[in-house]
Amino acid sequence: MSTGKPKDADFQMVAVPGMSKPPLPPATSSSAIVEYTPVFKEEEEDLEIKLRRIIDNVPVRVSNTSGSSAGSGSGDFHQYRQMRRKEQDRLARMEVDYQRRKGLAEFSMRREERLKAAEERTAKK
């Protein structure tokens, strides 16, 4: 009969070669053990590593938290309406951002062309 506790023979400590722990922060009066990972400067960090870290840390929202019963409750329509409104707002923000970026890119291209034309006009004289 098991008591729920592991026996001493169930554990074996194994040293992994090549693995090193991150440096610990300076000792304080607290005896709590905190895992400390150093933050790299942006110049030192590769873009792929940064992208992977961002993707791994993106929170996942579970908006449909209803139970597994077959019927729909009285609040399901309101949840649907709220989710739809949030998605429509997100798409509208994305569209506005795209139009703004597109306008800035077109403006900078026209500006560069005008500066080149002005430079050519002044260089001829």
Short mmCIF file of N, CA and C in Angstrom, two decimals, residues 53-109:
data_model
loop_
_atom_site.label_atom_id
_atom_site.label_comp_id
_atom_site.label_asym_id
_atom_site.label_seq_id
_atom_site.Cartn_x
_atom_site.Cartn_y
_atom_site.Cartn_z
N ARG A 53 11.60 34.78 -27.94
CA ARG A 53 11.22 35.13 -26.58
C ARG A 53 9.88 35.86 -26.55
N ILE A 54 9.66 36.75 -27.52
CA ILE A 54 8.40 37.47 -27.57
C ILE A 54 7.25 36.51 -27.84
N ILE A 55 7.44 35.60 -28.80
CA ILE A 55 6.38 34.65 -29.14
C ILE A 55 6.08 33.74 -27.96
N ASP A 56 7.12 33.32 -27.24
CA ASP A 56 6.90 32.43 -26.09
C ASP A 56 6.17 33.13 -24.95
N ASN A 57 6.34 34.45 -24.83
CA ASN A 57 5.76 35.18 -23.72
C ASN A 57 4.43 35.85 -24.05
N VAL A 58 3.88 35.59 -25.23
CA VAL A 58 2.58 36.17 -25.58
C VAL A 58 1.50 35.47 -24.76
N PRO A 59 0.69 36.23 -24.04
CA PRO A 59 -0.35 35.58 -23.25
C PRO A 59 -1.44 35.01 -24.14
N VAL A 60 -1.96 33.87 -23.74
CA VAL A 60 -3.02 33.22 -24.50
C VAL A 60 -4.33 33.51 -23.78
N ARG A 61 -5.25 34.12 -24.50
CA ARG A 61 -6.54 34.45 -23.90
C ARG A 61 -7.55 33.38 -24.28
N VAL A 62 -8.18 32.84 -23.26
CA VAL A 62 -9.26 31.89 -23.49
C VAL A 62 -10.54 32.64 -23.16
N SER A 63 -11.21 33.09 -24.22
CA SER A 63 -12.39 33.92 -23.99
C SER A 63 -13.67 33.10 -23.88
N ASN A 64 -13.69 31.91 -24.43
CA ASN A 64 -14.88 31.07 -24.36
C ASN A 64 -14.70 30.07 -23.23
N THR A 65 -15.07 30.47 -22.03
CA THR A 65 -14.84 29.63 -20.86
C THR A 65 -16.11 28.92 -20.40
N SER A 66 -17.07 28.78 -21.29
CA SER A 66 -18.31 28.13 -20.89
C SER A 66 -18.07 26.64 -20.64
N GLY A 67 -18.97 26.03 -19.96
CA GLY A 67 -18.83 24.62 -19.61
C GLY A 67 -19.06 23.71 -20.80
N SER A 68 -19.09 22.41 -20.51
CA SER A 68 -19.22 21.43 -21.58
C SER A 68 -20.66 20.97 -21.77
N SER A 69 -21.60 21.65 -21.16
CA SER A 69 -23.00 21.23 -21.32
C SER A 69 -23.50 21.61 -22.71
N ALA A 70 -24.54 20.95 -23.17
CA ALA A 70 -25.00 21.11 -24.55
C ALA A 70 -25.74 22.42 -24.77
N GLY A 71 -26.44 22.93 -23.80
CA GLY A 71 -27.24 24.12 -23.99
C GLY A 71 -26.43 25.40 -23.86
N SER A 72 -26.97 26.47 -24.43
CA SER A 72 -26.29 27.76 -24.29
C SER A 72 -26.98 28.53 -23.17
N GLY A 73 -26.19 29.22 -22.40
CA GLY A 73 -26.72 29.97 -21.28
C GLY A 73 -27.24 31.33 -21.69
N SER A 74 -27.74 32.06 -20.71
CA SER A 74 -28.33 33.37 -21.00
C SER A 74 -27.26 34.41 -21.32
N GLY A 75 -26.03 34.17 -20.91
CA GLY A 75 -24.98 35.16 -21.15
C GLY A 75 -24.15 34.90 -22.38
N ASP A 76 -24.42 33.81 -23.10
CA ASP A 76 -23.58 33.46 -24.25
C ASP A 76 -23.66 34.50 -25.36
N PHE A 77 -24.84 35.03 -25.62
CA PHE A 77 -24.96 36.04 -26.67
C PHE A 77 -24.17 37.28 -26.31
N HIS A 78 -24.22 37.67 -25.04
CA HIS A 78 -23.49 38.85 -24.61
C HIS A 78 -21.98 38.62 -24.71
N GLN A 79 -21.54 37.40 -24.39
CA GLN A 79 -20.12 37.07 -24.56
C GLN A 79 -19.73 37.13 -26.02
N TYR A 80 -20.57 36.58 -26.89
CA TYR A 80 -20.30 36.61 -28.32
C TYR A 80 -20.22 38.05 -28.82
N ARG A 81 -21.17 38.87 -28.38
CA ARG A 81 -21.17 40.27 -28.82
C ARG A 81 -19.92 41.00 -28.36
N GLN A 82 -19.48 40.73 -27.13
CA GLN A 82 -18.27 41.37 -26.61
C GLN A 82 -17.04 40.89 -27.37
N MET A 83 -16.94 39.58 -27.64
CA MET A 83 -15.80 39.06 -28.40
C MET A 83 -15.78 39.65 -29.80
N ARG A 84 -16.95 39.74 -30.43
CA ARG A 84 -17.04 40.28 -31.78
C ARG A 84 -16.63 41.75 -31.79
N ARG A 85 -17.08 42.52 -30.81
CA ARG A 85 -16.73 43.94 -30.74
C ARG A 85 -15.22 44.12 -30.55
N LYS A 86 -14.63 43.30 -29.67
CA LYS A 86 -13.18 43.40 -29.46
C LYS A 86 -12.42 43.06 -30.73
N GLU A 87 -12.86 42.03 -31.45
CA GLU A 87 -12.19 41.65 -32.69
C GLU A 87 -12.35 42.74 -33.75
N GLN A 88 -13.55 43.33 -33.85
CA GLN A 88 -13.76 44.42 -34.81
C GLN A 88 -12.89 45.62 -34.46
N ASP A 89 -12.75 45.94 -33.17
CA ASP A 89 -11.88 47.04 -32.75
C ASP A 89 -10.43 46.74 -33.10
N ARG A 90 -10.01 45.50 -32.88
CA ARG A 90 -8.63 45.13 -33.20
C ARG A 90 -8.37 45.26 -34.69
N LEU A 91 -9.29 44.77 -35.51
CA LEU A 91 -9.12 44.88 -36.96
C LEU A 91 -9.12 46.34 -37.41
N ALA A 92 -9.97 47.16 -36.80
CA ALA A 92 -10.00 48.58 -37.16
C ALA A 92 -8.68 49.26 -36.79
N ARG A 93 -8.13 48.93 -35.61
CA ARG A 93 -6.83 49.50 -35.22
C ARG A 93 -5.73 49.07 -36.17
N MET A 94 -5.77 47.79 -36.58
CA MET A 94 -4.77 47.30 -37.53
C MET A 94 -4.89 48.05 -38.86
N GLU A 95 -6.10 48.29 -39.33
CA GLU A 95 -6.31 48.99 -40.60
C GLU A 95 -5.83 50.44 -40.50
N VAL A 96 -6.13 51.11 -39.40
CA VAL A 96 -5.68 52.50 -39.21
C VAL A 96 -4.16 52.54 -39.16
N ASP A 97 -3.55 51.60 -38.46
CA ASP A 97 -2.09 51.55 -38.38
C ASP A 97 -1.48 51.30 -39.76
N TYR A 98 -2.09 50.41 -40.53
CA TYR A 98 -1.59 50.12 -41.88
C TYR A 98 -1.69 51.36 -42.76
N GLN A 99 -2.83 52.05 -42.71
CA GLN A 99 -3.00 53.24 -43.53
C GLN A 99 -2.01 54.33 -43.13
N ARG A 100 -1.76 54.47 -41.83
CA ARG A 100 -0.81 55.48 -41.36
C ARG A 100 0.59 55.16 -41.85
N ARG A 101 0.99 53.89 -41.72
CA ARG A 101 2.33 53.49 -42.19
C ARG A 101 2.46 53.66 -43.70
N LYS A 102 1.40 53.30 -44.42
CA LYS A 102 1.41 53.43 -45.87
C LYS A 102 1.54 54.90 -46.26
N GLY A 103 0.79 55.78 -45.60
CA GLY A 103 0.87 57.22 -45.86
C GLY A 103 2.25 57.77 -45.58
N LEU A 104 2.86 57.34 -44.47
CA LEU A 104 4.21 57.81 -44.14
C LEU A 104 5.23 57.33 -45.16
N ALA A 105 5.09 56.10 -45.63
CA ALA A 105 6.02 55.57 -46.64
C ALA A 105 5.88 56.34 -47.95
N GLU A 106 4.64 56.60 -48.37
CA GLU A 106 4.42 57.37 -49.60
C GLU A 106 4.96 58.78 -49.45
N PHE A 107 4.73 59.40 -48.29
CA PHE A 107 5.23 60.75 -48.06
C PHE A 107 6.76 60.79 -48.12
N SER A 108 7.40 59.83 -47.49
CA SER A 108 8.87 59.83 -47.50
C SER A 108 9.41 59.60 -48.91
N MET A 109 8.73 58.76 -49.71
CA MET A 109 9.17 58.56 -51.09
C MET A 109 9.02 59.84 -51.90
#
